[in-house]
mmCIF file with all atom_site columns, C-alpha atoms and ligand atoms in Angstrom:
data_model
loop_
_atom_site.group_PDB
_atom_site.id
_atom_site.type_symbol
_atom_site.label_atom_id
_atom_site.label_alt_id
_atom_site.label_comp_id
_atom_site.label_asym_id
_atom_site.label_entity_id
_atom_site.label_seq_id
_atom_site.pdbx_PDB_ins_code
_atom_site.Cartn_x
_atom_site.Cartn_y
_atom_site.Cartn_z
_atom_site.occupancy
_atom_site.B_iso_or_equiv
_atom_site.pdbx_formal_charge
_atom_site.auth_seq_id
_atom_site.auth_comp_id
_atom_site.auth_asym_id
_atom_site.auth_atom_id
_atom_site.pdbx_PDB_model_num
ATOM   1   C  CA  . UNK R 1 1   ? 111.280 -43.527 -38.675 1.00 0.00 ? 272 UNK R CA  1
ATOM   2   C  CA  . UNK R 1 2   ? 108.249 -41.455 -36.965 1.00 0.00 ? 273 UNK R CA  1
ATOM   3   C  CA  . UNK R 1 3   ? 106.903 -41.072 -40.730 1.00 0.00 ? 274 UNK R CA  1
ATOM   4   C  CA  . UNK R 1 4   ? 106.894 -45.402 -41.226 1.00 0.00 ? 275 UNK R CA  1
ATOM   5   C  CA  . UNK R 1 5   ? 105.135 -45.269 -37.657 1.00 0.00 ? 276 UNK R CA  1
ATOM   6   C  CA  . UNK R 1 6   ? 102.282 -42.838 -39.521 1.00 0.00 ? 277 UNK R CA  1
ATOM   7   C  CA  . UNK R 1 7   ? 101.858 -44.711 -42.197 1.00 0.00 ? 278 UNK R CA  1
ATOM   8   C  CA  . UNK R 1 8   ? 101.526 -47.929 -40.637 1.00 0.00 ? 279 UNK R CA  1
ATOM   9   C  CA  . UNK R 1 9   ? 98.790  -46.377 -38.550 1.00 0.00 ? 280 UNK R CA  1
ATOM   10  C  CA  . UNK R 1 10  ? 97.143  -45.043 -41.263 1.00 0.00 ? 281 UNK R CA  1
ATOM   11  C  CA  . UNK R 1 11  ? 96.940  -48.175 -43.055 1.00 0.00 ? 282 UNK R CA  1
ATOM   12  C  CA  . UNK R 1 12  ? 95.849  -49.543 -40.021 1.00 0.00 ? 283 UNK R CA  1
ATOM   13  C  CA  . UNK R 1 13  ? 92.845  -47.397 -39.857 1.00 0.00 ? 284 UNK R CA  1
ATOM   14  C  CA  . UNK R 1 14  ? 91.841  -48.385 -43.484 1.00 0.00 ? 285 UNK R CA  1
ATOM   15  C  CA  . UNK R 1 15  ? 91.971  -51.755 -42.561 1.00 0.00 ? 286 UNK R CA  1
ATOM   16  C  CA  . UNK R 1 16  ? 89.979  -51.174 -39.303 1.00 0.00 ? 287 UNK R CA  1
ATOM   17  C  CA  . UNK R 1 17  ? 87.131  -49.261 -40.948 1.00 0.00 ? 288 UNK R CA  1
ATOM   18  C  CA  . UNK R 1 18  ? 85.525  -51.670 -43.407 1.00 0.00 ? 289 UNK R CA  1
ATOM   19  C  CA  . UNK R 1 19  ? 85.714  -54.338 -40.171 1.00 0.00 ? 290 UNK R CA  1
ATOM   20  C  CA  . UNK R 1 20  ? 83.976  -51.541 -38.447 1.00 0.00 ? 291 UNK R CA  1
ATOM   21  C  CA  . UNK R 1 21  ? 81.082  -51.254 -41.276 1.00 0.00 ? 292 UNK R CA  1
ATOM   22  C  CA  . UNK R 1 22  ? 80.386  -55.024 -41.785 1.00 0.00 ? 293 UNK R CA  1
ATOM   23  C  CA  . UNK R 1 23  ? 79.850  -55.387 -37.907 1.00 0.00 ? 294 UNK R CA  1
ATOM   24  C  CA  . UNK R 1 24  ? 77.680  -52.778 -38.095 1.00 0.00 ? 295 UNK R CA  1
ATOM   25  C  CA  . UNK R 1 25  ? 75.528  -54.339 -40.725 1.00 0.00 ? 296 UNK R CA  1
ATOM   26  C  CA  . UNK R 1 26  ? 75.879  -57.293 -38.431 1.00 0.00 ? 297 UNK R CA  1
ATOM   27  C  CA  . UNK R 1 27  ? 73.666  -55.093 -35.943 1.00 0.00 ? 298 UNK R CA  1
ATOM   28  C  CA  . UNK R 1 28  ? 70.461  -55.720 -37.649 1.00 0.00 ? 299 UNK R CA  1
ATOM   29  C  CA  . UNK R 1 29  ? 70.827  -59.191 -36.594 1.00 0.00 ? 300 UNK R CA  1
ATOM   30  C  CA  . UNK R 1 30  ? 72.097  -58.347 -33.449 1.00 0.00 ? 301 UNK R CA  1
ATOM   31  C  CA  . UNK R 1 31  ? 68.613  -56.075 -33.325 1.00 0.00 ? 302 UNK R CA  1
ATOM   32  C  CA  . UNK R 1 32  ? 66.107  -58.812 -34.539 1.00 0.00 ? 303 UNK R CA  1
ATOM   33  C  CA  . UNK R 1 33  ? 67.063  -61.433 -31.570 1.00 0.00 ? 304 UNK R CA  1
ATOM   34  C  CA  . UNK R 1 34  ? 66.938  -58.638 -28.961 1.00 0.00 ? 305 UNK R CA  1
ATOM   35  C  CA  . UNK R 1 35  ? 63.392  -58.085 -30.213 1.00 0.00 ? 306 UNK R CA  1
ATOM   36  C  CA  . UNK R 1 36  ? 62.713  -62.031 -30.107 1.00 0.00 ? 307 UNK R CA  1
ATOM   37  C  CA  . UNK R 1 37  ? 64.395  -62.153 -26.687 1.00 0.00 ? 308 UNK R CA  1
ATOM   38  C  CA  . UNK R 1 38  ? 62.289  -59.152 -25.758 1.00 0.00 ? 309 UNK R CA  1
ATOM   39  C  CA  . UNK R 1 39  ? 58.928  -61.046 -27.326 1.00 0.00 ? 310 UNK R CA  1
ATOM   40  C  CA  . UNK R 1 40  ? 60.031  -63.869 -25.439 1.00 0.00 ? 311 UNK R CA  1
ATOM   41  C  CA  . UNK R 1 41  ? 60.292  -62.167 -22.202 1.00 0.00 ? 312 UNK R CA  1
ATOM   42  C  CA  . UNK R 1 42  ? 56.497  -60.711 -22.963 1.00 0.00 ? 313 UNK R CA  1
ATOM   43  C  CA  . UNK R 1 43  ? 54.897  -63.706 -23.591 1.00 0.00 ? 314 UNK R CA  1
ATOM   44  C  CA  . UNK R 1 44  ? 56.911  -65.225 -20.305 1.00 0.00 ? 315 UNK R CA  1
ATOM   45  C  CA  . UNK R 1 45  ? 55.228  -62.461 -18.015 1.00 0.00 ? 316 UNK R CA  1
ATOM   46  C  CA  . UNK R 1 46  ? 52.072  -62.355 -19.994 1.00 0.00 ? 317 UNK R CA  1
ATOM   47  C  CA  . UNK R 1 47  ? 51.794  -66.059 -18.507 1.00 0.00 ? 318 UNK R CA  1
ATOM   48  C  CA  . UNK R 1 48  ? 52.876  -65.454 -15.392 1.00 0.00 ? 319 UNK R CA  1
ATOM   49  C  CA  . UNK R 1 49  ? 50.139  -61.946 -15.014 1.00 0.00 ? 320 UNK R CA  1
ATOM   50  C  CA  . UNK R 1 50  ? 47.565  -62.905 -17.907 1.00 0.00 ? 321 UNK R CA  1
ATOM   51  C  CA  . UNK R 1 51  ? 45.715  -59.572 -17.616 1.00 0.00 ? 322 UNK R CA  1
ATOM   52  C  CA  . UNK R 1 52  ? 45.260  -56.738 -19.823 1.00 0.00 ? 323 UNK R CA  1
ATOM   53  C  CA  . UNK R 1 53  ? 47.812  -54.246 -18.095 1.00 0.00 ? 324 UNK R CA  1
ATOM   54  C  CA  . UNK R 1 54  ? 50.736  -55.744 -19.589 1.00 0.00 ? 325 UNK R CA  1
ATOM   55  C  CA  . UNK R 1 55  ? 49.961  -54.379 -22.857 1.00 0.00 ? 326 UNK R CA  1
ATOM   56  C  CA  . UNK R 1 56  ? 49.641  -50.504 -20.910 1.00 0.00 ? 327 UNK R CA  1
ATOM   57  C  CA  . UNK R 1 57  ? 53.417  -51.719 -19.653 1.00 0.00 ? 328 UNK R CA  1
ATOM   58  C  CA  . UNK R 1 58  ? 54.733  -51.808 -23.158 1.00 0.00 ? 329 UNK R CA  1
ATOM   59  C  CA  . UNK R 1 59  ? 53.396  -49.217 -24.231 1.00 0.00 ? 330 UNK R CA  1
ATOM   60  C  CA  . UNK R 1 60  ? 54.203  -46.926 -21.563 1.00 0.00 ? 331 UNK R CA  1
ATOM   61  C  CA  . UNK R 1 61  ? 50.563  -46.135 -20.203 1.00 0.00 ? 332 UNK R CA  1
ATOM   62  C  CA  . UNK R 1 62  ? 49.187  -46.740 -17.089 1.00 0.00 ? 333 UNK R CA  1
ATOM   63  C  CA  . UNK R 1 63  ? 45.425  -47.613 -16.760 1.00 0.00 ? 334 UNK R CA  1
ATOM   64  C  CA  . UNK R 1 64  ? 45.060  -43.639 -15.069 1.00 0.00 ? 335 UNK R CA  1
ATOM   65  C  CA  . UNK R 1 65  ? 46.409  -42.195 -18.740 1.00 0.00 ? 336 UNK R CA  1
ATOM   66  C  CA  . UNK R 1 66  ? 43.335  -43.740 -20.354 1.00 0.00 ? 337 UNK R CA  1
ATOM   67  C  CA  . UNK R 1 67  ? 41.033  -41.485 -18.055 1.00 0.00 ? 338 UNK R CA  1
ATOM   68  C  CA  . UNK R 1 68  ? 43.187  -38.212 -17.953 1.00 0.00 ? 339 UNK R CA  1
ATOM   69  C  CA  . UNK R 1 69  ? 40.576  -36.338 -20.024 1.00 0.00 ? 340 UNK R CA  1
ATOM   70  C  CA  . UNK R 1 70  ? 38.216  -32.873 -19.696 1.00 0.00 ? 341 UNK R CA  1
ATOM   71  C  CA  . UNK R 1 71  ? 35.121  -34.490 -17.734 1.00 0.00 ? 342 UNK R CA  1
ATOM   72  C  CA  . UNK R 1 72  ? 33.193  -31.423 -18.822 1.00 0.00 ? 343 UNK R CA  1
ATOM   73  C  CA  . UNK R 1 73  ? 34.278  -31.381 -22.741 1.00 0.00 ? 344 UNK R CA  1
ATOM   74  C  CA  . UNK R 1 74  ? 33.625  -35.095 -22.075 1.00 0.00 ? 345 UNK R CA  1
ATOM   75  C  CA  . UNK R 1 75  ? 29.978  -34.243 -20.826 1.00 0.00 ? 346 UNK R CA  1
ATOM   76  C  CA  . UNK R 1 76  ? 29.395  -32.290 -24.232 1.00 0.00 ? 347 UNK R CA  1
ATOM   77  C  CA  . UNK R 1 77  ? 30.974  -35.087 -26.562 1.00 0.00 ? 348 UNK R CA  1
ATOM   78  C  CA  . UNK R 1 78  ? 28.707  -37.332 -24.566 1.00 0.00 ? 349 UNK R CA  1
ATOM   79  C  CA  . UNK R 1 79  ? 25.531  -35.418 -24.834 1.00 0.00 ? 350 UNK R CA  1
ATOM   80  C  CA  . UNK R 1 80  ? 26.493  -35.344 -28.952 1.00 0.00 ? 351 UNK R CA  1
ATOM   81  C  CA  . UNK R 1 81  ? 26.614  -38.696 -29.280 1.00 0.00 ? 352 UNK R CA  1
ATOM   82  C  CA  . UNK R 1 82  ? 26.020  -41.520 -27.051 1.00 0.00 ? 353 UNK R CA  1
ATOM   83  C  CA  . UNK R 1 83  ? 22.717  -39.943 -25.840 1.00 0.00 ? 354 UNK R CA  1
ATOM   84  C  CA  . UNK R 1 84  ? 20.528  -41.380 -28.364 1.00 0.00 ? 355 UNK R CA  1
ATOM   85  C  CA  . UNK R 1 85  ? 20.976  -45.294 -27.193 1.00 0.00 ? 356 UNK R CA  1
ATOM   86  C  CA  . UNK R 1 86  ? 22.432  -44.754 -23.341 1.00 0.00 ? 357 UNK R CA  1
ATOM   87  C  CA  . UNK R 1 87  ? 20.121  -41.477 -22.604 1.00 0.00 ? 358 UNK R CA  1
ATOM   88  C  CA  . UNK R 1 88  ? 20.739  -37.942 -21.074 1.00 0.00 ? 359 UNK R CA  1
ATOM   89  C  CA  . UNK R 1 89  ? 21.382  -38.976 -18.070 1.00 0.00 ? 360 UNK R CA  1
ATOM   90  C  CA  . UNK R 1 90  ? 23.483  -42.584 -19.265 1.00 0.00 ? 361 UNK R CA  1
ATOM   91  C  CA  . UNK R 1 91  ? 21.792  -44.672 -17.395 1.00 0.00 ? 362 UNK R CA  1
ATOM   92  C  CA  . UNK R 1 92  ? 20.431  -46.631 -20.980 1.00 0.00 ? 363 UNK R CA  1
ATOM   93  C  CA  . UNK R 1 93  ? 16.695  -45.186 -21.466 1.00 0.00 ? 364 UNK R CA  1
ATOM   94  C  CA  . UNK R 1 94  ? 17.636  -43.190 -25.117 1.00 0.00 ? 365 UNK R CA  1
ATOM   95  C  CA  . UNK R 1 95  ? 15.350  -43.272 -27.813 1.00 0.00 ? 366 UNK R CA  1
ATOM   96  C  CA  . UNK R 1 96  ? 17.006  -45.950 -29.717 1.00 0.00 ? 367 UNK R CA  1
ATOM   97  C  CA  . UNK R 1 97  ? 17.640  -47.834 -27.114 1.00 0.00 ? 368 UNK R CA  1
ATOM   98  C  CA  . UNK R 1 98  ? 14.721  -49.557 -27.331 1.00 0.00 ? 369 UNK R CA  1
ATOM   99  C  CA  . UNK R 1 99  ? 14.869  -51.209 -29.857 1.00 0.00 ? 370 UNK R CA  1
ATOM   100 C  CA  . UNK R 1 100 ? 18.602  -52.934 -29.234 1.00 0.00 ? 371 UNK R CA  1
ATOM   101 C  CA  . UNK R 1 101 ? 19.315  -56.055 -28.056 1.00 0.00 ? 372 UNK R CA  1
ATOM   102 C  CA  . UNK R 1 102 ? 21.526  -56.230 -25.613 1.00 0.00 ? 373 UNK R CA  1
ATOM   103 C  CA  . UNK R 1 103 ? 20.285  -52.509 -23.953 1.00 0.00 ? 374 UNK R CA  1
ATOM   104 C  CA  . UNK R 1 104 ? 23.003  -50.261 -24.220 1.00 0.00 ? 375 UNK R CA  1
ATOM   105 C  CA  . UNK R 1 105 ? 24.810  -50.129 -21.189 1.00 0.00 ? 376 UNK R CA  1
ATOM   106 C  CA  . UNK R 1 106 ? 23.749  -47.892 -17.852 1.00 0.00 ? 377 UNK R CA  1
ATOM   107 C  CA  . UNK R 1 107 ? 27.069  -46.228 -17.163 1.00 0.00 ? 378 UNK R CA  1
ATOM   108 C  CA  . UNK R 1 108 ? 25.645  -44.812 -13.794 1.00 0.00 ? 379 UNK R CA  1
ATOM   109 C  CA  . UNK R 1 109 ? 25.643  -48.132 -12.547 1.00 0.00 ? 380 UNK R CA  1
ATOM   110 C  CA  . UNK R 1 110 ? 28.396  -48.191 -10.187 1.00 0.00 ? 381 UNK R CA  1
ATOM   111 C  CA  . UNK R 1 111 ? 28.779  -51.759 -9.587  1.00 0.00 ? 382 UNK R CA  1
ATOM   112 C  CA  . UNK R 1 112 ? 29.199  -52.421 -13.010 1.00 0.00 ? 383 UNK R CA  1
ATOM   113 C  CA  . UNK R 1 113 ? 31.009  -49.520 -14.234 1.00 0.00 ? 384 UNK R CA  1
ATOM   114 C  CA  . UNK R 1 114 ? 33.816  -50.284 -11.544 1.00 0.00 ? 385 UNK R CA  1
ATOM   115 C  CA  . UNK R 1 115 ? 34.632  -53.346 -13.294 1.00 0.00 ? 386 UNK R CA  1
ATOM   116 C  CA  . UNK R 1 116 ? 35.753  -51.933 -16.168 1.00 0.00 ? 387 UNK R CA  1
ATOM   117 C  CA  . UNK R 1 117 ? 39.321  -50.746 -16.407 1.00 0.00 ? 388 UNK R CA  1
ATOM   118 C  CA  . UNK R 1 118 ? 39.810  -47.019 -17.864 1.00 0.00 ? 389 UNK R CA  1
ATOM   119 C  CA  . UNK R 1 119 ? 41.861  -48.868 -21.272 1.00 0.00 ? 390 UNK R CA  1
ATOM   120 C  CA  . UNK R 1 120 ? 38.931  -51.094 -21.500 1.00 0.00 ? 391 UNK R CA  1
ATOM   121 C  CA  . UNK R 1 121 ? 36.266  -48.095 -21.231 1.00 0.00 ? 392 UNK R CA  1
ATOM   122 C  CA  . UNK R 1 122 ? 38.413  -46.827 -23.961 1.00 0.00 ? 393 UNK R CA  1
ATOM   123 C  CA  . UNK R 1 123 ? 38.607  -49.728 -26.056 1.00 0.00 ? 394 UNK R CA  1
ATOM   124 C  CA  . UNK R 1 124 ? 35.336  -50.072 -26.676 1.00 0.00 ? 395 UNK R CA  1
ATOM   125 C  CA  . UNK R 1 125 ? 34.426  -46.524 -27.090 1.00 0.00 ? 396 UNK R CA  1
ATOM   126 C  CA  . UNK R 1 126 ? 37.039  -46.201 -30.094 1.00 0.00 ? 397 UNK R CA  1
ATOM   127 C  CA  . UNK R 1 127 ? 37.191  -49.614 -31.157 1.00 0.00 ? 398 UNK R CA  1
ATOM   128 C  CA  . UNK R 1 128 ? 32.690  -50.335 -30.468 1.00 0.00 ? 399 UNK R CA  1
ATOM   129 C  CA  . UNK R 1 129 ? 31.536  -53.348 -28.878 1.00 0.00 ? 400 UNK R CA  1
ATOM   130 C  CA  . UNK R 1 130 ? 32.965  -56.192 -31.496 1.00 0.00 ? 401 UNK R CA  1
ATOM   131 C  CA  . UNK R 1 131 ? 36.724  -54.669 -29.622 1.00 0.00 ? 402 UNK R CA  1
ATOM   132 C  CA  . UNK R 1 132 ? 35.813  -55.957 -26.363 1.00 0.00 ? 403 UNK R CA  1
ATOM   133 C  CA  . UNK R 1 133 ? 33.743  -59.372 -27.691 1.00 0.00 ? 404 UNK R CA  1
ATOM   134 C  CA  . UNK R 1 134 ? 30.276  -57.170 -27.180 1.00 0.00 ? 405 UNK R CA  1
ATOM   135 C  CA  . UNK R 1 135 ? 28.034  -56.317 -29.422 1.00 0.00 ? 406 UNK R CA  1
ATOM   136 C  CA  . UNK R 1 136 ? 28.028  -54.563 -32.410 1.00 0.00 ? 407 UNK R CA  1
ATOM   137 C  CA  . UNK R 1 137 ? 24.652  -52.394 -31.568 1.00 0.00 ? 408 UNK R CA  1
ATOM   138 C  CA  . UNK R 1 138 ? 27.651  -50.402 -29.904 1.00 0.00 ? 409 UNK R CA  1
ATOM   139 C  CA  . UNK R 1 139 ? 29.667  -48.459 -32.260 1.00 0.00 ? 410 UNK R CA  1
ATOM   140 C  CA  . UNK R 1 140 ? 32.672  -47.466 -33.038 1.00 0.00 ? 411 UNK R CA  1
ATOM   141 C  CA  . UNK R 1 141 ? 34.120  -43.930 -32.471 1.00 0.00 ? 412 UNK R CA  1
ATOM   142 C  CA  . UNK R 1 142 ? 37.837  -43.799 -34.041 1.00 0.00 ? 413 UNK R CA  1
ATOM   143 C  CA  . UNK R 1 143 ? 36.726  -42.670 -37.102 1.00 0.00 ? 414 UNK R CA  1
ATOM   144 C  CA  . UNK R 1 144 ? 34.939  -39.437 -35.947 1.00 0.00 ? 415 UNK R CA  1
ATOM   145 C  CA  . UNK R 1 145 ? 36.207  -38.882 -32.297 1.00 0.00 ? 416 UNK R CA  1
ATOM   146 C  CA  . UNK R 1 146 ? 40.150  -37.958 -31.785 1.00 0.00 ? 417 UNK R CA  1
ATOM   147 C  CA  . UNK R 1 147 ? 41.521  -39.961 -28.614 1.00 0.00 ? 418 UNK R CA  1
ATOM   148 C  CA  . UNK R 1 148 ? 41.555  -37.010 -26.895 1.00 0.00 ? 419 UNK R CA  1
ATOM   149 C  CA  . UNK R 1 149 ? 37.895  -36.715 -27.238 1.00 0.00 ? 420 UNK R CA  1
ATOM   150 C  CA  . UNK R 1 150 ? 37.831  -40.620 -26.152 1.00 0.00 ? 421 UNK R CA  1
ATOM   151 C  CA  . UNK R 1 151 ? 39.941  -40.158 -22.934 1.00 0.00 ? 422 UNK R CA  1
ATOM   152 C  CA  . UNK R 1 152 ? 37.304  -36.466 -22.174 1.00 0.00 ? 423 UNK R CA  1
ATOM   153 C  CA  . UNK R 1 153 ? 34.829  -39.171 -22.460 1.00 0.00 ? 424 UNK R CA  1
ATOM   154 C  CA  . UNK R 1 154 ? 36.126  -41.837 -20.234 1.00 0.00 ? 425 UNK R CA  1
ATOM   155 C  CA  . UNK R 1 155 ? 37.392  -39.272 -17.338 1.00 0.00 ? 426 UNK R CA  1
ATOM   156 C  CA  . UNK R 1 156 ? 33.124  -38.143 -18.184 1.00 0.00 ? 427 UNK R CA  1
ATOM   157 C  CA  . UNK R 1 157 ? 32.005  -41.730 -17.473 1.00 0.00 ? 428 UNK R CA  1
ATOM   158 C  CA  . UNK R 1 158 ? 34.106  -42.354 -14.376 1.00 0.00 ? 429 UNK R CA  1
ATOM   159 C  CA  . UNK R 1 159 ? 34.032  -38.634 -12.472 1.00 0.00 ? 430 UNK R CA  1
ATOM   160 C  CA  . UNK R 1 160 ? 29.924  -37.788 -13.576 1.00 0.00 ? 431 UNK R CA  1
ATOM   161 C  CA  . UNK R 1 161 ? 28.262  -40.825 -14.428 1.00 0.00 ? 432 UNK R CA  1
ATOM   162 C  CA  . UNK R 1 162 ? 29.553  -43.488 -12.521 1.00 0.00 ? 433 UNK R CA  1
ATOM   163 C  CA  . UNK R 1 163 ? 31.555  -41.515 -9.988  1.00 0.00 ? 434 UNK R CA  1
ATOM   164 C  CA  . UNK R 1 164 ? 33.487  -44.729 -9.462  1.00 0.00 ? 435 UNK R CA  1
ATOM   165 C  CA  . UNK R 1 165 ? 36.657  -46.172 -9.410  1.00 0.00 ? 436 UNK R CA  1
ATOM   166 C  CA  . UNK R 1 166 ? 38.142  -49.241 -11.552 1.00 0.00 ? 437 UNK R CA  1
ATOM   167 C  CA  . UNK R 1 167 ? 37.981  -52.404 -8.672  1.00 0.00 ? 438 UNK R CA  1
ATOM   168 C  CA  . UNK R 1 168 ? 41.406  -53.878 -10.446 1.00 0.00 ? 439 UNK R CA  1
ATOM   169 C  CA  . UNK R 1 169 ? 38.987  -56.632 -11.355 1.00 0.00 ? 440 UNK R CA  1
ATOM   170 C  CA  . UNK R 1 170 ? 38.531  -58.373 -8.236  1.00 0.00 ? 441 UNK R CA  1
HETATM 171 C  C1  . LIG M 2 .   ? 23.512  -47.044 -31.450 1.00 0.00 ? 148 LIG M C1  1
HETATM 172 C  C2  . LIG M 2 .   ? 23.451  -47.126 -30.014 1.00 0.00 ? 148 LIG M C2  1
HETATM 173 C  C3  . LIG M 2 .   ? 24.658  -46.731 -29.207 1.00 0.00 ? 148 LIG M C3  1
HETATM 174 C  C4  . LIG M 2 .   ? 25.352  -45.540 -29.230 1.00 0.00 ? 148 LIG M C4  1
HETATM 175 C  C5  . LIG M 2 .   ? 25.078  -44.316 -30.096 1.00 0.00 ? 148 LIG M C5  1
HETATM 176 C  C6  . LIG M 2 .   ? 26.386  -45.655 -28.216 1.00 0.00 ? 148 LIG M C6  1
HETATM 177 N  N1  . LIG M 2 .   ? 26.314  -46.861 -27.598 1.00 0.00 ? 148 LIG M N1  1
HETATM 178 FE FE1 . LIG M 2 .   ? 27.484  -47.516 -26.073 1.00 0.00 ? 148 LIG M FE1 1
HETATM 179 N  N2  . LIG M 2 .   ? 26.519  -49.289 -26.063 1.00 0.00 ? 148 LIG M N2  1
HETATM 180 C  C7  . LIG M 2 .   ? 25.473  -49.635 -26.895 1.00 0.00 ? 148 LIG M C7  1
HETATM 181 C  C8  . LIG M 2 .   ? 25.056  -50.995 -26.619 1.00 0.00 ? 148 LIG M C8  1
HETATM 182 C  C9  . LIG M 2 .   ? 23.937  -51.756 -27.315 1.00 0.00 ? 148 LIG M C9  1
HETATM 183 C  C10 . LIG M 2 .   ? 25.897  -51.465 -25.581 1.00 0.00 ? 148 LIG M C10 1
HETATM 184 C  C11 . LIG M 2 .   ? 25.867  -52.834 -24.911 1.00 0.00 ? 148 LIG M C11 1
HETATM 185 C  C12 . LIG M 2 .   ? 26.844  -53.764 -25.557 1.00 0.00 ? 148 LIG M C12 1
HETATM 186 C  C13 . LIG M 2 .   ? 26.841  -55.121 -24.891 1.00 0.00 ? 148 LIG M C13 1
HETATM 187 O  O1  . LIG M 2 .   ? 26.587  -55.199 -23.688 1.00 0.00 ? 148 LIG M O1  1
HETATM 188 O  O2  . LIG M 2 .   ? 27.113  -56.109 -25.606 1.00 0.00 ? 148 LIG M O2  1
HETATM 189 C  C14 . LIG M 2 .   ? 26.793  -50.355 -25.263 1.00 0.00 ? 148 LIG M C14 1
HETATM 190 C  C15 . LIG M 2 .   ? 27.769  -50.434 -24.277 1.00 0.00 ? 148 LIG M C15 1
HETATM 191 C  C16 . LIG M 2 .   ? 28.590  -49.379 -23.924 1.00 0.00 ? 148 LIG M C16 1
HETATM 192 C  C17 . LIG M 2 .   ? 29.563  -49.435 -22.853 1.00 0.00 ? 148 LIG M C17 1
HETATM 193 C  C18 . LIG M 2 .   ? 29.838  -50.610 -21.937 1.00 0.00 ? 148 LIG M C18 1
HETATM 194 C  C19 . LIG M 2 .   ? 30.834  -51.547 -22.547 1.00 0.00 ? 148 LIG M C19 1
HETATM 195 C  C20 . LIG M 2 .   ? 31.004  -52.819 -21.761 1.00 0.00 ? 148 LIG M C20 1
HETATM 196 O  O3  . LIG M 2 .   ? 32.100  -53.399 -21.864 1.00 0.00 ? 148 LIG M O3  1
HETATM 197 O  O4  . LIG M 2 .   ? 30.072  -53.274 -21.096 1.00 0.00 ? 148 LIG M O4  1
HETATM 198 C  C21 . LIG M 2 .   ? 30.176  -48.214 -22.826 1.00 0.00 ? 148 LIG M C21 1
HETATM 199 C  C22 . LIG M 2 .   ? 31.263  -47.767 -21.877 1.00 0.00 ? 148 LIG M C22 1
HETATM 200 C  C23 . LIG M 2 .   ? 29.574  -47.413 -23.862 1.00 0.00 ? 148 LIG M C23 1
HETATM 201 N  N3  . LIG M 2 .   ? 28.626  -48.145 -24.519 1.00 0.00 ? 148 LIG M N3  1
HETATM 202 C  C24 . LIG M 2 .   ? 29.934  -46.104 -24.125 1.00 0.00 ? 148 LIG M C24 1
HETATM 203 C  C25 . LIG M 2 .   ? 29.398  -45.357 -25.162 1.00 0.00 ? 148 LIG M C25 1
HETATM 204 C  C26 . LIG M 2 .   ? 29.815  -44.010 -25.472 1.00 0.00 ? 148 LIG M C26 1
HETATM 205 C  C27 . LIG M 2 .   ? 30.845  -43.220 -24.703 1.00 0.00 ? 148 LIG M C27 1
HETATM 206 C  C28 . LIG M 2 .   ? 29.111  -43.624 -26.570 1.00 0.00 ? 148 LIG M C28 1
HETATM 207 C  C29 . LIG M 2 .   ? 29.225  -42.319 -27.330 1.00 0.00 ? 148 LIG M C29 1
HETATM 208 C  C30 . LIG M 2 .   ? 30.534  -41.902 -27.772 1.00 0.00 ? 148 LIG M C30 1
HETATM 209 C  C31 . LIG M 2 .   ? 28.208  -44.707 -26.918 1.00 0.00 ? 148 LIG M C31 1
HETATM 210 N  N4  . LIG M 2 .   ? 28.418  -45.742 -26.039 1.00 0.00 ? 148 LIG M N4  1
HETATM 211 C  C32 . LIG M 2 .   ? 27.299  -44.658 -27.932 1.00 0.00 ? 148 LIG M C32 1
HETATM 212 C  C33 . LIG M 2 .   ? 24.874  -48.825 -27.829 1.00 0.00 ? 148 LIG M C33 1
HETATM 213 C  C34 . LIG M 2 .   ? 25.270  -47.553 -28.172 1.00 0.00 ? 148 LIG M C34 1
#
């Protein structure tokens, strides 16, 4: 009697686990409209708060991360490459910068500077100006500077050369 009880438990089982596997298969699905739900709910908020620190949300960084670089291997990166258009001292007098059109920007310039959110300083340092809808005359760095270097750079910009603050925007 205890041995028909096995077997019927057994056979049970064999029945149970192929209705296991196909629901599992069935979790793709299941996975694709979370995602659209989850797309949904983006766009939602995005409408409700249409500025850039959603995005930061999402991805898990705050607008701080963007700026939690070396100021001083910053200063060095800086001197190496951005002098030549925004000058030694960044306020926009370099060499080159003469003949560009807009002038590079003077990152000193505190009242400017502080409307520029660390993610977008960053943006437009990796990305150049076309990122950010500026010009072009402002390159990209992706290609030759790691985002380490980028965020050195940014913390550079905000603690030495404008020793300011992002305003939130307002
Ligand atoms: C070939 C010249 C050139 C070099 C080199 C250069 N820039 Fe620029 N940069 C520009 C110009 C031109 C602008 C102004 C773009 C505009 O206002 O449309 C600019 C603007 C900027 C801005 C302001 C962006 C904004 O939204 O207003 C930042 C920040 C900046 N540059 C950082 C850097 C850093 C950091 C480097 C070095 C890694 C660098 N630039 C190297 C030409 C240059």
């Amino acid at each position: 009697m205890k041995k028909a009880v096995f077997i019927t438990a057994v056979f049970c089982l064999m029945l149970l686990i192929p209705t296991f596997m196909t629901s599992c298969s069935k979790g793709d699905d299941k996975e694709d409209e979370i995602a659209s739900v989850k797309n949904e709910e983006i766009d939602i908020i995005e409408e409700i708060r249409p500025n850039e620190t959603i995005q930061n949300e999402v991805e898990g960084d705050s607008d701080e991360d963007f700026a939690k670089g070396t100021p001083a291997k910053g200063k060095e990166i800086f001197a190496m490459n951005c002098t030549p258009c925004h000058g030694q001292d960044g306020t926009g007098g370099g060499p080159t910068a003469a003949a560009l059109v807009p002038k590079p920007r003077n990152l000193t310039d505190e009242s400017y500077v502080s409307t520029l959110s660390n993610e977008h300083l960053f943006k437009v340092i990796s990305g150049g100006g076309l990122a950010v809808g500026k010009s072009a005359a402002m390159p990209a760095w992706s290609t030759s500077l790691s985002d380490e270097d980028i965020r050195d750079v940014v913390s550079y910009i905000r603690v030495d050369l404008c020793n300011c603050e992002f305003d939130g925007g307002n």
